[in-house]
Amino acid sequence: MSGFDKVVTSYAEAMKGLSDNMTIIAGGFGLCGIPEGLINQIKSMGTTGLTVVSNNCGVDGFGLGVLLEDKQIRKMISSYVGENALFEKQLLANELEVELTPQGTLAEKMRAGGAGIPGFYTATGYGTPVGEGKDVKHFDGRPYILEPSITGDFAIVKAYKADRFGNCIYRHTARNFNPMAATAGKITVVEVEEIVEPGELDPAHIHTPGIYVDRIIKGTFEKRIERKVLAKEER
Amino acid sequence: MSGFDKVVTSYAEAMKGLSDNMTIIAGGFGLCGIPEGLINQIKSMGTTGLTVVSNNCGVDGFGLGVLLEDKQIRKMISSYVGENALFEKQLLANELEVELTPQGTLAEKMRAGGAGIPGFYTATGYGTPVGEGKDVKHFDGRPYILEPSITGDFAIVKAYKADRFGNCIYRHTARNFNPMAATAGKITVVEVEEIVEPGELDPAHIHTPGIYVDRIIKGTFEKRIERKVLAKEER
Amino acid sequence: MALSRDQIAMRVAQEFKDGDYVNLGIGIPTLAANFVPEGIEVMLQSENGLLGMGRYPTEDEVDADMINAGKETVTAINGASIFDSAESFAMIRGGHVDFTVLGAFEVDVNGNIASWMIPGKLVKGMGGAMDLVAGAKNIIVTMTHADKHGNSKLLPACKLPLTGVNCITRIITDLAVLEVKDGAFHLQERAPGVSVEEIKEKTAGKLVVPDNVSEMSV
Amino acid sequence: MALSRDQIAMRVAQEFKDGDYVNLGIGIPTLAANFVPEGIEVMLQSENGLLGMGRYPTEDEVDADMINAGKETVTAINGASIFDSAESFAMIRGGHVDFTVLGAFEVDVNGNIASWMIPGKLVKGMGGAMDLVAGAKNIIVTMTHADKHGNSKLLPACKLPLTGVNCITRIITDLAVLEVKDGAFHLQERAPGVSVEEIKEKTAGKLVVPDNVSEMSV
């Protein structure tokens, strides 16, 4: 099934077509489950004016944080940012725009975007700054706000294993936002630890079916740990 | 973790609390992946006035079809019905109400109900009888209709294996509507082929996390096949 | 001469591109899987929750837990994935399925389709048809050009309750291949031996006929 | 005397019922896991996508792919499940998590909570807090009764931008346990040795005090 072989062998090929002012949806939570090599490729391409949709923006010098160094990001859509000094600096200098979005709303916006649902109602954020200016509707007497979905020109995703058809599985909590991100890109690129042949992954336990995936590249990962905490007896 | 042991040993206990005029959300597609024993228990309880949300209504004498025999169902919310003569008869005699709902909308309504999303927009059904009387909103110039979510007093679900905590996996395409149904019941009851101990199922490959499940019962299943079609050389 | 069911399916299969994800409705659409051209690979999606649907099973392979959207026993190919119905329709409604082929009672010049309900007859339901026509990127309708009484199914405006609006762009009938755009049916190909006059006669909606109408190769 | 952080956590843990699914915020709420009473079992949900969060890992168990919502390395118990963030918040927003415990800057007599943003200071974001307060069945806010300047955090109306409205029904501070209903704080318990007068003094919002206010047992 050569038409379904999505493996590419260079990062240049993986991110081909990315251009200035595009929107990128990125999987990952903090530094866990992030497509390290794809992010570095974006850095080396020097693409600017990017809108990046991701729960966080990495740290100084690692993860999405590296895209701040040459001011490639124009806008972040995130639930929690500012773990890095450079982020704070650019934000305060108005060189960077941030749209803060509740974590669950962000996850659901990505899922909805991928699923052809242009908007959904949620109680989250009603009566807060997040709800300002948004449509309000009552269901069973309770107020909800309308949240539009999100899609991107590219989605960049980190998976554990993928077969050549693009079927992916994730490892432990490195799953996080990755499956939703994978559905929401016009072009979805997945960086994986291991590529296997179709049939090697159990069809009943695929996390991201290949239909969502356009390109797969095998990466190597540093997997930096943000907060290493040990059991008491080990401290 | 005795507080999380959800196994019950009798069907009476499994469906305890069901009463007349309740709404039941049932997993299954046709006769595939249906909670056979739970349906039979409802029949033996004789509960009436039920609203049943299920993609189909079984066949004469099997699956949800048995609940028609004593006119226990007042209303079906389904995408495709009438594979049984009794259903047609009761429908034509106005003894049964049917709310036809597109299959994808039905699946999404169950998911939304379980996920605390009271309504979502979809293009499905716009401009058709399904869209009549529903709110219309344009996103990017395209019209969408607002679909409210569905929840039930009970959800009845068929899984392959479950551990005592209620973590479930489904087998092949018997998954279908079951995972969404499981999230949308005030009380969710799962009938399974095999009960295992916590830790036996891979945490990364649980289809329905135990948090959605209230009761588990081990059943035996006939698994009737609706349309057995064989490869040509076998015919 | 009007195409046979197999010939319609054969012509449909010529539309497929290598690497397409395809959802085939019940009837003629399903037959298209038998005629995928040499060198082209498509992957079949079944809306109950299967991507990579394979052939029908042998007696030994029959499994009640493995069925397709038509409730028939099936198998899965190597590299298939199985998922729940919400995920399945997320694929469909999100535009990830490249091609949907389905039957219809009527299509009109505005791309509206009626395929699920005939008032006065028992209504069994729309199943996934409304989701499919609202979601797929490309939809092909296959049907006979006229009903058995000779009444056209290509209309100025659908008379039956609709399945979807402004969604059909391509129709393959036993007589012709037509594009639907700008409020008209645009004739593109005719069945071998079928005259443009016969197609005109059996098309009730506005028909645009180019100077040259090539014959289908089936 | 005002409760220590551990004592507040201990009092919080007394609220748990056997079989509760619980989400604990960062700080004092997390400590509550250490004080779950004998005979009671709770299961911890971490909103990045883990149900059945276990203890912190040993050096050998540390795995960059296994973290909690505070981005700390963790382990999973036997019978845990791991899922994506949309599923995780479906659990939270759908009301399947029985208990949420979280900190706050301010709570007011209408159950409004402010916990994520102080104008003029750098805003890092709300993370999952807005989802949690809008979704969980029972929410307990833990905080000191007053800030370090002695200003009450239990107000007639929150002054800071809100995290959620009409959602807080129970508060456990270093001085008291209070219920929020009918536009007032209802004093239920006081910390050992803390007088009702001190609580009155440090509660800016309307406070309802019953005839007898028992001491917490911590």
PDB file of C-alpha atoms in Angstrom, chain B residues 1-4 6 111 113-117 163 165 167 183-185 198-199 201-207 209-213, chain D residues 18-21 39 41-43 45 51 76-83 86-98:
ATOM      1  CA  MET B   1      -9.187  -0.615  47.106  1.00  0.00           C
ATOM      2  CA  SER B   2     -12.575  -2.020  48.116  1.00  0.00           C
ATOM      3  CA  GLY B   3     -14.292   1.317  47.505  1.00  0.00           C
ATOM      4  CA  PHE B   4     -13.543   0.884  43.835  1.00  0.00           C
ATOM      5  CA  LYS B   6     -17.618  -2.417  41.102  1.00  0.00           C
ATOM      6  CA  ARG B 111     -20.025  11.910  24.103  1.00  0.00           C
ATOM      7  CA  GLY B 113     -23.485  14.450  27.429  1.00  0.00           C
ATOM      8  CA  GLY B 114     -20.795  12.535  29.251  1.00  0.00           C
ATOM      9  CA  ALA B 115     -18.266  15.336  28.821  1.00  0.00           C
ATOM     10  CA  GLY B 116     -20.357  18.165  30.283  1.00  0.00           C
ATOM     11  CA  ILE B 117     -20.866  19.835  26.916  1.00  0.00           C
ATOM     12  CA  ASP B 163     -11.033  -4.995  35.797  1.00  0.00           C
ATOM     13  CA  PHE B 165     -12.141  -0.846  39.094  1.00  0.00           C
ATOM     14  CA  ASN B 167     -11.551  -0.087  33.408  1.00  0.00           C
ATOM     15  CA  THR B 183     -19.813   8.176  29.873  1.00  0.00           C
ATOM     16  CA  ALA B 184     -23.408   9.365  29.591  1.00  0.00           C
ATOM     17  CA  GLY B 185     -25.295   7.410  32.254  1.00  0.00           C
ATOM     18  CA  PRO B 198      -6.598  -4.268  38.449  1.00  0.00           C
ATOM     19  CA  GLY B 199      -3.205  -4.110  36.783  1.00  0.00           C
ATOM     20  CA  LEU B 201      -5.083  -4.343  31.577  1.00  0.00           C
ATOM     21  CA  ASP B 202      -2.440  -2.031  30.123  1.00  0.00           C
ATOM     22  CA  PRO B 203      -3.145   1.505  31.507  1.00  0.00           C
ATOM     23  CA  ALA B 204      -2.252   3.020  28.119  1.00  0.00           C
ATOM     24  CA  HIS B 205      -4.870   0.930  26.339  1.00  0.00           C
ATOM     25  CA  ILE B 206      -7.970   1.261  28.472  1.00  0.00           C
ATOM     26  CA  HIS B 207     -10.921   2.231  26.281  1.00  0.00           C
ATOM     27  CA  PRO B 209     -11.568   4.447  32.337  1.00  0.00           C
ATOM     28  CA  GLY B 210     -13.226   3.080  35.472  1.00  0.00           C
ATOM     29  CA  ILE B 211     -14.373   6.510  36.633  1.00  0.00           C
ATOM     30  CA  TYR B 212     -17.324   6.244  34.249  1.00  0.00           C
ATOM     31  CA  VAL B 213     -18.424   2.822  35.478  1.00  0.00           C
TER      32      VAL B 213
ATOM     33  CA  ASP D  18     -14.496   5.602  50.212  1.00  0.00           C
ATOM     34  CA  GLY D  19     -14.425   5.260  46.446  1.00  0.00           C
ATOM     35  CA  ASP D  20     -14.070   8.966  45.648  1.00  0.00           C
ATOM     36  CA  TYR D  21     -12.247  10.091  42.535  1.00  0.00           C
ATOM     37  CA  GLY D  39     -10.439   2.372  55.713  1.00  0.00           C
ATOM     38  CA  GLU D  41      -9.650   4.662  49.532  1.00  0.00           C
ATOM     39  CA  VAL D  42      -9.594   7.478  47.006  1.00  0.00           C
ATOM     40  CA  MET D  43      -8.253   7.479  43.480  1.00  0.00           C
ATOM     41  CA  GLN D  45      -6.924  12.061  38.898  1.00  0.00           C
ATOM     42  CA  LEU D  51      -6.413   8.283  36.707  1.00  0.00           C
ATOM     43  CA  ALA D  76       0.724   4.935  38.486  1.00  0.00           C
ATOM     44  CA  ILE D  77      -1.090   2.464  40.728  1.00  0.00           C
ATOM     45  CA  ASN D  78      -2.235  -0.970  39.619  1.00  0.00           C
ATOM     46  CA  GLY D  79      -5.506  -0.385  37.821  1.00  0.00           C
ATOM     47  CA  ALA D  80      -4.611   3.094  36.603  1.00  0.00           C
ATOM     48  CA  SER D  81      -5.651   4.370  33.216  1.00  0.00           C
ATOM     49  CA  ILE D  82      -3.947   6.910  30.992  1.00  0.00           C
ATOM     50  CA  PHE D  83      -5.747   8.996  28.388  1.00  0.00           C
ATOM     51  CA  ALA D  86      -9.667  15.921  26.028  1.00  0.00           C
ATOM     52  CA  GLU D  87     -10.787  12.704  27.736  1.00  0.00           C
ATOM     53  CA  SER D  88      -9.308  13.935  31.006  1.00  0.00           C
ATOM     54  CA  PHE D  89     -11.337  17.127  30.927  1.00  0.00           C
ATOM     55  CA  ALA D  90     -14.411  15.235  29.736  1.00  0.00           C
ATOM     56  CA  MET D  91     -14.175  13.461  33.098  1.00  0.00           C
ATOM     57  CA  ILE D  92     -13.777  16.747  34.908  1.00  0.00           C
ATOM     58  CA  ARG D  93     -16.335  18.813  33.014  1.00  0.00           C
ATOM     59  CA  GLY D  94     -18.808  15.945  32.858  1.00  0.00           C
ATOM     60  CA  GLY D  95     -18.906  15.814  36.666  1.00  0.00           C
ATOM     61  CA  HIS D  96     -17.310  12.382  36.987  1.00  0.00           C
ATOM     62  CA  VAL D  97     -14.579  13.567  39.354  1.00  0.00           C
ATOM     63  CA  ASP D  98     -16.189  13.471  42.795  1.00  0.00           C
TER      64      ASP D  98
END
